[in-house]
Amino acid sequence: DQQVKQNSPSLSVQEGRISILNCDYTNSMFDYFLWYKKYPAEGPTFLISISSIKDKNEDGRFTVFLNKSAKHLSLHIVPSQPGDSAVYFCAARQADYGGSQGNLIFGKGTKLSVKP
Amino acid sequence: ETGVTQSPTHLIKTRGQQVTLRCSSQSGHNTVSWYQQALGQGPQFIFQYYREEENGRGNFPPRFSGLQFPNYSSELNVNALELDDSALYLCASSFSGTGKGEQYFGPGTRLTVT
């Protein structure tokens, strides 16, 4: 049973417009949510995270919104650029255990294409 | 600051063989996690090492094992390889204590089992 779901396998956006990537989760015990970007033949690159006690976090062109009642988060990219074309993964962290950091549970990813 | 490195980049093995994958963590990081990414899927947590001990494990059989060394580098060992083990294996390092959840990934090792 998937605890983190990205229901859109792909998204196409025009350069300069907003890209909105969505993610749903089922486990209320997650304490952090993260977004990663992945290019082919590279490992995932960390983009931005949000604590479960916040509802918004912003970093440059990237903003993550968290709606805890709906168990939903979204990543907004404004303005979108062709270099943003990649697969975006939503991940949720299970809280710390054993004195170290918890593990990440990933969605299946959404492939974003930004057209010039 | 050196990022996470993994070796080898690609590997082809035969069913039943054993394989060892290596990971050097980012400087300043003391925790290493391993993930398996099958085609079209998100990374799946295999296990995590902290203070040279396994500290959490996902839904993977015991033939997946690992080590962490005093310099925080790590190995992933897979015995009795099966065709379904073909995947991208990702190593991620992090520092316990920041509490923000970020893990930083290496480029991965592409394993093909024939």
XYZ file of N, CA and C in Angstrom:
690
model
N 0.845 -1.190 0.000
C 0.000 0.000 0.000
C 0.882 1.243 0.000
N 0.690 2.108 -1.002
C 1.551 3.273 -1.133
C 1.208 4.320 -0.092
N 2.190 4.744 0.674
C 1.969 5.778 1.677
C 2.139 7.182 1.090
N 2.887 7.289 -0.007
C 3.109 8.572 -0.664
C 2.735 8.395 -2.133
N 1.822 9.214 -2.603
C 1.313 9.033 -3.967
C 1.473 10.296 -4.791
N 1.989 10.130 -5.984
C 2.008 11.202 -6.969
C 1.172 10.686 -8.128
N -0.013 11.207 -8.264
C -0.990 10.632 -9.190
C -0.806 11.072 -10.636
N 0.005 12.092 -10.866
C 0.236 12.539 -12.242
C 1.610 12.072 -12.701
N 1.667 11.145 -13.659
C 2.976 10.673 -14.126
C 3.745 11.741 -14.889
N 3.015 12.686 -15.491
C 3.693 13.699 -16.286
C 2.932 15.014 -16.253
N 3.679 16.089 -16.555
C 3.109 17.432 -16.588
C 3.894 18.237 -17.611
N 3.174 18.955 -18.469
C 3.823 19.797 -19.464
C 3.408 21.245 -19.250
N 4.400 22.145 -19.211
C 4.146 23.546 -18.890
C 4.944 24.428 -19.854
N 4.401 25.585 -20.166
C 5.108 26.538 -21.015
C 6.120 27.319 -20.168
N 7.269 27.612 -20.770
C 8.287 28.414 -20.087
C 7.682 29.716 -19.575
N 8.044 30.070 -18.333
C 7.558 31.317 -17.757
C 6.277 31.164 -16.946
N 5.564 30.052 -17.174
C 4.323 29.835 -16.431
C 4.622 29.086 -15.141
N 3.562 28.851 -14.349
C 3.723 28.140 -13.084
C 3.593 26.631 -13.295
N 4.470 25.883 -12.630
C 4.346 24.426 -12.583
C 3.859 24.063 -11.186
N 2.841 23.211 -11.123
C 2.320 22.751 -9.830
C 2.362 21.230 -9.810
N 3.169 20.708 -8.895
C 3.313 19.264 -8.760
C 2.655 18.852 -7.450
N 1.865 17.794 -7.499
C 1.054 17.403 -6.351
C 1.473 16.069 -5.759
N 1.156 15.904 -4.474
C 1.533 14.701 -3.746
C 0.541 14.479 -2.610
N 0.119 13.253 -2.420
C -0.777 12.904 -1.320
C -0.113 11.861 -0.434
N -0.432 11.864 0.832
C 0.140 10.878 1.732
C -0.931 10.348 2.669
N -0.635 9.219 3.290
C -1.644 8.575 4.133
C -1.260 8.522 5.610
N 0.034 8.662 5.915
C 0.521 8.449 7.278
C 0.663 9.783 8.016
N -0.078 9.960 9.076
C -0.032 11.218 9.829
C 1.238 11.363 10.668
N 2.054 10.312 10.739
C 3.244 10.333 11.583
C 4.474 10.887 10.870
N 4.356 11.192 9.570
C 5.497 11.783 8.879
C 5.805 13.152 9.487
N 7.116 13.444 9.704
C 7.433 14.721 10.332
C 8.042 15.735 9.359
N 8.570 15.290 8.248
C 9.080 16.188 7.223
C 8.683 15.663 5.855
N 8.464 16.601 4.946
C 8.178 16.278 3.550
C 9.218 16.978 2.684
N 9.671 16.277 1.661
C 10.759 16.790 0.844
C 10.430 16.617 -0.632
N 11.021 17.476 -1.438
C 10.946 17.337 -2.890
C 12.356 17.183 -3.441
N 12.478 16.224 -4.358
C 13.738 15.968 -5.036
C 13.506 16.082 -6.529
N 14.554 16.489 -7.235
C 14.544 16.546 -8.696
C 15.568 15.540 -9.195
N 15.215 14.829 -10.268
C 16.146 13.834 -10.792
C 16.265 13.950 -12.300
N 17.508 14.135 -12.749
C 17.820 14.075 -14.173
C 18.231 12.657 -14.505
N 18.080 12.246 -15.771
C 18.538 10.909 -16.177
C 20.020 10.710 -15.845
N 20.363 9.528 -15.406
C 21.748 9.146 -15.113
C 22.360 9.926 -13.947
N 21.520 10.570 -13.131
C 22.003 11.239 -11.932
C 21.175 10.790 -10.736
N 21.726 10.987 -9.535
C 20.933 10.716 -8.345
C 19.964 11.854 -8.073
N 18.952 11.618 -7.241
C 18.012 12.688 -6.893
C 18.733 13.851 -6.207
N 18.326 15.066 -6.548
C 18.894 16.271 -5.943
C 17.857 16.913 -5.034
N 18.235 17.173 -3.792
C 17.316 17.785 -2.843
C 16.954 19.203 -3.287
N 15.653 19.507 -3.249
C 15.176 20.847 -3.644
C 14.741 21.671 -2.450
N 13.766 21.143 -1.717
C 13.151 21.928 -0.653
C 12.415 20.973 0.273
N 12.294 21.348 1.545
C 11.560 20.512 2.493
C 10.623 21.380 3.318
N 9.715 20.727 4.010
C 8.799 21.427 4.896
C 8.524 20.556 6.113
N 8.521 21.179 7.274
C 8.168 20.488 8.501
C 6.659 20.266 8.546
N 6.250 19.200 9.204
C 4.814 18.907 9.298
C 4.060 19.935 10.136
N 4.800 20.808 10.847
C 4.118 21.824 11.657
C 3.982 23.150 10.912
N 4.498 23.212 9.698
C 4.386 24.402 8.865
C 3.363 24.170 7.757
N 2.950 25.254 7.093
C 2.071 25.065 5.950
C 2.661 25.634 4.660
N 3.812 26.292 4.775
C 4.432 26.854 3.570
C 5.927 27.029 3.800
N 6.692 26.738 2.757
C 8.123 27.044 2.786
C 8.536 27.485 1.390
N 9.328 28.533 1.344
C 9.684 29.138 0.063
C 11.199 29.232 -0.065
N 11.694 28.938 -1.275
C 13.127 29.077 -1.540
C 13.291 29.476 -2.993
N 13.457 30.762 -3.216
C 13.611 31.256 -4.589
C 12.362 30.997 -5.409
N 12.538 30.294 -6.526
C 11.384 30.010 -7.412
C 10.517 28.865 -6.914
N 10.952 28.187 -5.859
C 10.268 26.987 -5.384
C 9.531 27.266 -4.068
N 8.254 26.866 -4.045
C 7.449 26.985 -2.833
C 6.728 25.669 -2.612
N 6.785 25.182 -1.379
C 6.041 23.971 -1.052
C 4.922 24.351 -0.086
N 3.730 23.836 -0.365
C 2.553 24.054 0.475
C 2.125 22.721 1.074
N 1.780 22.740 2.361
C 1.336 21.527 3.049
C -0.053 21.750 3.622
N -0.978 20.868 3.264
C -2.340 20.894 3.795
C -2.526 19.615 4.607
N -2.352 19.727 5.915
C -2.364 18.528 6.761
C -3.740 17.895 6.843
N -4.775 18.696 6.834
C -6.114 18.114 6.948
C -6.436 17.272 5.731
N -5.933 17.684 4.572
C -6.168 16.932 3.335
C -5.066 15.921 3.065
N -4.021 15.910 3.882
C -2.833 15.056 3.682
C -2.317 15.253 2.250
N -2.072 16.497 1.925
C -1.697 16.862 0.556
C -0.605 17.916 0.591
N 0.391 17.750 -0.286
C 1.360 18.821 -0.462
C 1.584 19.072 -1.938
N 2.058 20.279 -2.217
C 2.303 20.642 -3.601
C 3.581 21.464 -3.694
N 4.221 21.359 -4.841
C 5.427 22.134 -5.146
C 5.076 23.083 -6.287
N 5.293 24.372 -6.067
C 5.065 25.373 -7.091
C 6.403 25.891 -7.589
N 6.557 25.936 -8.892
C 7.776 26.471 -9.494
C 7.359 27.668 -10.347
N 7.849 28.856 -9.962
C 7.479 30.077 -10.683
C 8.696 30.996 -10.837
N 9.045 31.453 -12.043
C 8.532 30.953 -13.308
C 9.250 29.671 -13.713
N 8.597 28.837 -14.463
C 9.209 27.592 -14.918
C 10.224 27.883 -16.022
N 11.309 27.102 -16.003
C 12.371 27.268 -17.006
C 12.637 25.919 -17.665
N 13.114 25.905 -18.910
C 13.400 24.628 -19.587
C 14.333 23.724 -18.772
N 15.275 24.313 -18.028
C 16.194 23.527 -17.193
C 15.513 22.832 -16.028
N 14.265 23.183 -15.763
C 13.507 22.511 -14.698
C 12.962 21.167 -15.166
N 13.050 20.892 -16.457
C 12.547 19.625 -16.995
C 13.313 18.457 -16.367
N 12.594 17.610 -15.645
C 13.189 16.510 -14.891
C 12.051 15.708 -14.273
N 12.395 14.637 -13.581
C 11.407 13.905 -12.789
C 11.469 14.433 -11.354
N 10.304 14.771 -10.806
C 10.225 15.303 -9.452
C 9.609 14.253 -8.530
N 10.308 13.996 -7.433
C 9.841 13.028 -6.449
C 9.438 13.748 -5.171
N 8.309 13.375 -4.674
C 7.858 13.772 -3.350
C 8.311 12.680 -2.378
N 8.781 13.064 -1.196
C 9.217 12.085 -0.199
C 8.748 12.526 1.175
N 8.493 11.561 2.017
C 8.079 11.834 3.396
C 9.010 11.096 4.341
N 9.332 11.750 5.443
C 10.256 11.128 6.381
C 9.515 10.563 7.586
N 9.814 9.310 7.870
C 9.329 8.731 9.119
C 10.211 9.270 10.227
N 9.608 9.608 11.319
C 10.300 10.322 12.376
C 11.518 9.558 12.881
N 12.426 10.313 13.484
C 13.661 9.760 14.020
C 13.443 8.504 14.842
N 14.353 7.592 14.684
C 14.350 6.418 15.538
C 15.799 6.021 15.775
N 16.086 5.442 16.901
C 17.427 4.947 17.219
C 18.475 6.031 17.277
N 18.080 7.279 17.429
C 19.067 8.344 17.551
C 19.580 8.856 16.227
N 19.058 8.375 15.123
C 19.511 8.856 13.822
C 18.321 9.337 13.019
N 18.584 9.746 11.813
C 17.506 10.251 10.981
C 16.651 9.115 10.447
N 15.379 9.363 10.293
C 14.455 8.367 9.751
C 14.681 8.150 8.266
N 13.969 7.184 7.733
C 14.098 6.892 6.313
C 13.056 7.661 5.520
N 13.310 7.796 4.232
C 12.403 8.507 3.337
C 11.543 7.521 2.563
N 10.273 7.881 2.415
C 9.352 7.107 1.588
C 8.988 7.983 0.404
N 9.222 7.458 -0.800
C 9.081 8.245 -2.020
C 7.807 7.899 -2.769
N 7.281 8.898 -3.488
C 6.272 8.648 -4.499
C 6.936 8.140 -5.768
N 6.118 7.879 -6.791
C 6.653 7.324 -8.039
C 7.221 8.379 -8.972
N 6.985 9.636 -8.659
C 7.556 10.706 -9.456
C 6.605 11.261 -10.487
N 6.842 12.519 -10.849
C 6.124 13.200 -11.923
C 7.158 13.785 -12.871
N 7.034 13.455 -14.150
C 7.972 13.983 -15.142
C 7.482 15.333 -15.627
N 8.251 16.370 -15.333
C 7.909 17.730 -15.750
C 8.648 18.082 -17.030
N 7.906 18.565 -18.006
C 8.508 19.065 -19.243
C 8.152 20.538 -19.369
N 9.162 21.402 -19.437
C 8.945 22.830 -19.605
C 9.340 23.192 -21.033
N 8.372 23.638 -21.808
C 8.604 23.898 -23.232
C 8.932 25.376 -23.471
N 9.972 25.620 -24.274
C 10.369 27.009 -24.548
C 9.282 27.764 -25.338
N 33.620 21.107 -0.494
C 32.849 20.020 0.139
C 32.604 18.917 -0.894
N 33.010 17.675 -0.557
C 32.850 16.574 -1.495
C 31.466 15.985 -1.341
N 30.807 15.721 -2.471
C 29.479 15.127 -2.436
C 29.560 13.627 -2.261
N 28.419 12.981 -2.360
C 28.309 11.532 -2.227
C 28.796 10.880 -3.518
N 29.688 9.921 -3.380
C 30.169 9.193 -4.552
C 29.847 7.708 -4.407
N 29.639 7.066 -5.552
C 29.316 5.640 -5.561
C 30.138 4.943 -6.629
N 30.482 3.681 -6.354
C 31.181 2.880 -7.362
C 30.722 1.432 -7.267
N 30.702 0.723 -8.397
C 30.946 1.237 -9.741
C 29.707 1.964 -10.273
N 29.820 2.504 -11.476
C 28.693 3.201 -12.106
C 27.692 2.200 -12.656
N 28.232 1.189 -13.318
C 27.398 0.141 -13.897
C 27.996 -1.209 -13.563
N 27.119 -2.216 -13.534
C 27.572 -3.564 -13.184
C 26.622 -4.570 -13.817
N 27.194 -5.609 -14.419
C 26.366 -6.691 -14.946
C 26.763 -7.967 -14.237
N 25.779 -8.638 -13.667
C 26.031 -9.880 -12.935
C 25.055 -10.955 -13.415
N 25.402 -12.207 -13.092
C 24.561 -13.343 -13.444
C 23.759 -13.771 -12.221
N 22.556 -14.256 -12.473
C 21.704 -14.742 -11.395
C 22.468 -15.720 -10.511
N 22.315 -15.569 -9.193
C 23.006 -16.434 -8.237
C 24.321 -15.888 -7.722
N 24.880 -14.905 -8.450
C 26.152 -14.326 -8.010
C 25.934 -13.366 -6.853
N 27.055 -12.843 -6.358
C 27.041 -11.874 -5.263
C 27.642 -10.568 -5.775
N 27.208 -9.448 -5.188
C 27.720 -8.153 -5.628
C 27.944 -7.241 -4.420
N 28.955 -6.388 -4.524
C 29.240 -5.379 -3.495
C 29.267 -4.005 -4.140
N 28.475 -3.097 -3.612
C 28.430 -1.713 -4.090
C 28.980 -0.817 -2.992
N 29.661 0.262 -3.419
C 30.345 1.112 -2.454
C 29.853 2.554 -2.503
N 29.969 3.209 -1.356
C 29.469 4.575 -1.222
C 30.370 5.357 -0.273
N 30.745 6.558 -0.700
C 31.452 7.482 0.204
C 30.514 8.626 0.525
N 30.316 8.853 1.801
C 29.340 9.871 2.196
C 29.921 11.276 2.036
N 29.025 12.244 2.028
C 29.434 13.642 1.950
C 30.189 14.000 3.236
N 31.218 14.832 3.101
C 32.007 15.203 4.285
C 31.104 15.855 5.332
N 31.311 15.444 6.592
C 30.504 15.969 7.695
C 29.258 15.159 7.984
N 28.953 14.189 7.126
C 27.768 13.348 7.336
C 28.148 12.045 8.025
N 27.278 11.564 8.937
C 27.598 10.351 9.690
C 26.596 9.217 9.474
N 25.622 9.439 8.613
C 24.569 8.443 8.399
C 24.471 8.129 6.913
N 24.363 6.845 6.596
C 24.243 6.429 5.199
C 22.991 5.569 5.045
N 22.198 5.884 4.046
C 21.005 5.091 3.730
C 21.140 4.553 2.312
N 20.623 3.362 2.088
C 20.632 2.759 0.760
C 19.196 2.602 0.261
N 19.017 2.870 -1.027
C 17.710 2.766 -1.671
C 17.849 1.986 -2.978
N 16.786 1.297 -3.338
C 16.702 0.620 -4.632
C 15.639 1.318 -5.466
N 15.987 1.686 -6.690
C 15.009 2.307 -7.572
C 14.810 1.452 -8.809
N 13.668 0.814 -8.897
C 13.309 0.046 -10.088
C 12.781 1.008 -11.145
N 12.756 0.547 -12.371
C 12.326 1.389 -13.487
C 10.894 1.883 -13.284
N 10.703 3.187 -13.399
C 9.362 3.752 -13.283
C 8.843 3.895 -11.864
N 9.695 3.620 -10.902
C 9.290 3.700 -9.495
C 10.127 4.741 -8.757
N 9.669 5.119 -7.573
C 10.482 5.954 -6.716
C 11.472 5.086 -5.953
N 12.517 5.694 -5.389
C 13.463 4.924 -4.582
C 12.775 4.250 -3.399
N 13.197 3.020 -3.113
C 12.661 2.269 -1.974
C 13.768 2.045 -0.960
N 13.472 2.329 0.299
C 14.430 2.230 1.389
C 14.835 0.784 1.638
N 16.170 0.549 1.630
C 16.677 -0.791 1.937
C 17.075 -0.855 3.412
N 18.046 -0.027 3.788
C 18.445 0.083 5.197
C 19.288 1.324 5.396
N 19.559 1.604 6.671
C 20.321 2.789 7.057
C 21.407 2.377 8.048
N 22.570 3.025 7.950
C 23.661 2.762 8.877
C 24.043 4.025 9.617
N 24.226 3.871 10.917
C 24.618 4.973 11.791
C 25.510 4.392 12.860
N 26.631 5.026 13.120
C 27.600 4.520 14.102
C 27.974 3.067 13.815
N 28.135 2.781 12.524
C 28.607 1.476 12.039
C 27.631 0.328 12.303
N 26.387 0.665 12.634
C 25.383 -0.375 12.864
C 24.143 -0.120 12.013
N 23.479 -1.191 11.638
C 22.237 -1.047 10.898
C 21.201 -0.411 11.823
N 20.551 0.618 11.322
C 19.631 1.404 12.124
C 18.348 1.610 11.335
N 17.604 0.537 11.152
C 16.375 0.630 10.387
C 16.511 -0.112 9.075
N 15.489 -0.826 8.699
C 15.516 -1.651 7.504
C 14.144 -1.632 6.855
N 14.125 -1.570 5.546
C 12.878 -1.659 4.797
C 12.518 -3.108 4.524
N 11.595 -3.314 3.595
C 11.079 -4.652 3.314
C 11.976 -5.389 2.307
N 13.191 -5.676 2.709
C 14.144 -6.395 1.864
C 14.663 -7.616 2.625
N 14.903 -8.721 1.892
C 15.323 -9.961 2.555
C 16.741 -9.858 3.101
N 17.123 -10.812 3.963
C 18.450 -10.790 4.605
C 19.610 -10.915 3.636
N 19.347 -11.359 2.394
C 20.464 -11.448 1.454
C 20.960 -10.053 1.032
N 20.226 -9.036 1.432
C 20.707 -7.655 1.299
C 21.343 -7.293 2.647
N 22.637 -7.015 2.632
C 23.320 -6.669 3.875
C 24.268 -5.504 3.612
N 24.760 -4.923 4.694
C 25.627 -3.769 4.509
C 26.647 -3.622 5.617
N 27.493 -2.629 5.408
C 28.512 -2.263 6.385
C 28.672 -0.756 6.361
N 29.044 -0.208 7.505
C 29.509 1.178 7.532
C 30.867 1.181 8.220
N 31.787 1.947 7.677
C 33.151 1.980 8.188
C 33.365 3.218 9.064
N 34.469 3.235 9.845
C 34.712 4.380 10.744
C 34.739 5.727 10.025
N 35.091 5.744 8.739
C 35.094 7.024 8.001
C 33.717 7.337 7.418
N 32.714 6.561 7.812
C 31.303 6.730 7.424
C 30.987 6.248 6.018
N 31.977 5.751 5.277
C 31.660 5.147 3.987
C 30.907 3.844 4.228
N 30.325 3.298 3.163
C 29.439 2.151 3.358
C 29.496 1.205 2.166
N 29.120 -0.022 2.403
C 28.970 -1.020 1.353
C 27.576 -1.641 1.436
N 27.064 -1.975 0.254
C 25.832 -2.759 0.158
C 26.213 -4.075 -0.505
N 25.876 -5.182 0.134
C 26.142 -6.504 -0.417
C 24.828 -7.202 -0.721
N 24.760 -7.808 -1.883
C 23.579 -8.589 -2.238
C 24.045 -9.979 -2.638
N 23.551 -10.986 -1.933
C 23.881 -12.379 -2.240
C 22.793 -13.021 -3.079
N 23.164 -14.125 -3.736
C 22.186 -14.919 -4.497
C 21.312 -14.025 -5.369
N 21.943 -13.272 -6.251
C 21.231 -12.290 -7.077
C 20.079 -12.915 -7.856
N 18.988 -12.175 -7.922
C 17.811 -12.563 -8.701
C 17.592 -11.525 -9.796
N 16.858 -11.942 -10.830
C 16.601 -11.033 -11.957
C 15.945 -9.735 -11.479
N 15.056 -9.841 -10.491
C 14.340 -8.660 -9.976
C 15.233 -7.690 -9.208
N 16.473 -8.094 -8.954
C 17.409 -7.175 -8.276
C 17.965 -6.142 -9.242
N 17.680 -6.313 -10.522
C 18.127 -5.328 -11.514
C 17.457 -3.997 -11.218
N 18.271 -2.978 -10.953
C 17.728 -1.675 -10.544
C 18.876 -0.690 -10.411
N 18.507 0.564 -10.123
C 19.484 1.592 -9.754
C 19.590 1.593 -8.231
N 20.794 1.450 -7.716
C 21.001 1.451 -6.269
C 21.598 2.798 -5.866
N 20.888 3.464 -4.985
C 21.254 4.812 -4.572
C 21.700 4.820 -3.114
N 22.755 5.559 -2.886
C 23.251 5.768 -1.535
C 22.957 7.224 -1.181
N 22.556 7.470 0.041
C 22.289 8.835 0.488
C 22.956 9.051 1.835
N 23.571 10.205 2.003
C 24.170 10.495 3.295
C 23.466 11.675 3.953
N 23.578 11.716 5.262
C 22.935 12.775 6.031
C 23.662 12.909 7.363
N 23.301 13.973 8.083
C 23.905 14.187 9.393
C 22.818 14.138 10.443
N 22.943 13.230 11.376
C 21.956 13.142 12.455
C 22.120 14.373 13.320
N 21.045 15.021 13.644
C 21.160 16.207 14.469
C 20.594 17.437 13.818
N 20.578 17.471 12.472
C 19.948 18.630 11.835
C 18.432 18.530 11.974
N 17.943 17.293 11.979
C 16.525 17.086 12.225
C 15.600 17.532 11.120
N 16.163 17.904 9.960
C 15.289 18.411 8.903
C 15.001 17.389 7.819
N 15.579 16.228 7.934
C 15.192 15.150 7.034
C 15.951 15.043 5.731
N 16.787 16.076 5.402
C 17.412 16.014 4.079
C 18.441 14.895 4.015
N 18.389 14.163 2.932
C 19.417 13.192 2.610
C 19.953 13.563 1.235
N 21.253 13.378 1.060
C 21.909 13.785 -0.183
C 22.399 12.544 -0.910
N 21.956 12.448 -2.157
C 22.156 11.217 -2.911
C 23.382 11.250 -3.798
N 23.960 10.063 -3.978
C 24.993 9.877 -4.980
C 24.353 9.610 -6.337
N 25.184 9.425 -7.363
C 24.664 9.222 -8.722
C 24.087 7.827 -8.946
N 24.362 6.893 -8.050
C 23.789 5.568 -8.168
C 24.686 4.567 -8.888
N 24.391 3.294 -8.676
C 25.013 2.190 -9.404
C 23.906 1.436 -10.118
N 24.041 1.324 -11.433
C 23.041 0.585 -12.229
C 23.456 -0.882 -12.262
N 22.666 -1.747 -11.628
C 22.939 -3.184 -11.589
C 22.001 -3.899 -12.542
N 22.579 -4.708 -13.409
C 21.800 -5.552 -14.319
C 22.111 -7.000 -13.991
N 21.067 -7.783 -13.734
C 21.226 -9.206 -13.440
C 20.648 -9.999 -14.613
N 21.487 -10.843 -15.211
C 21.031 -11.613 -16.377
C 20.925 -13.102 -16.043
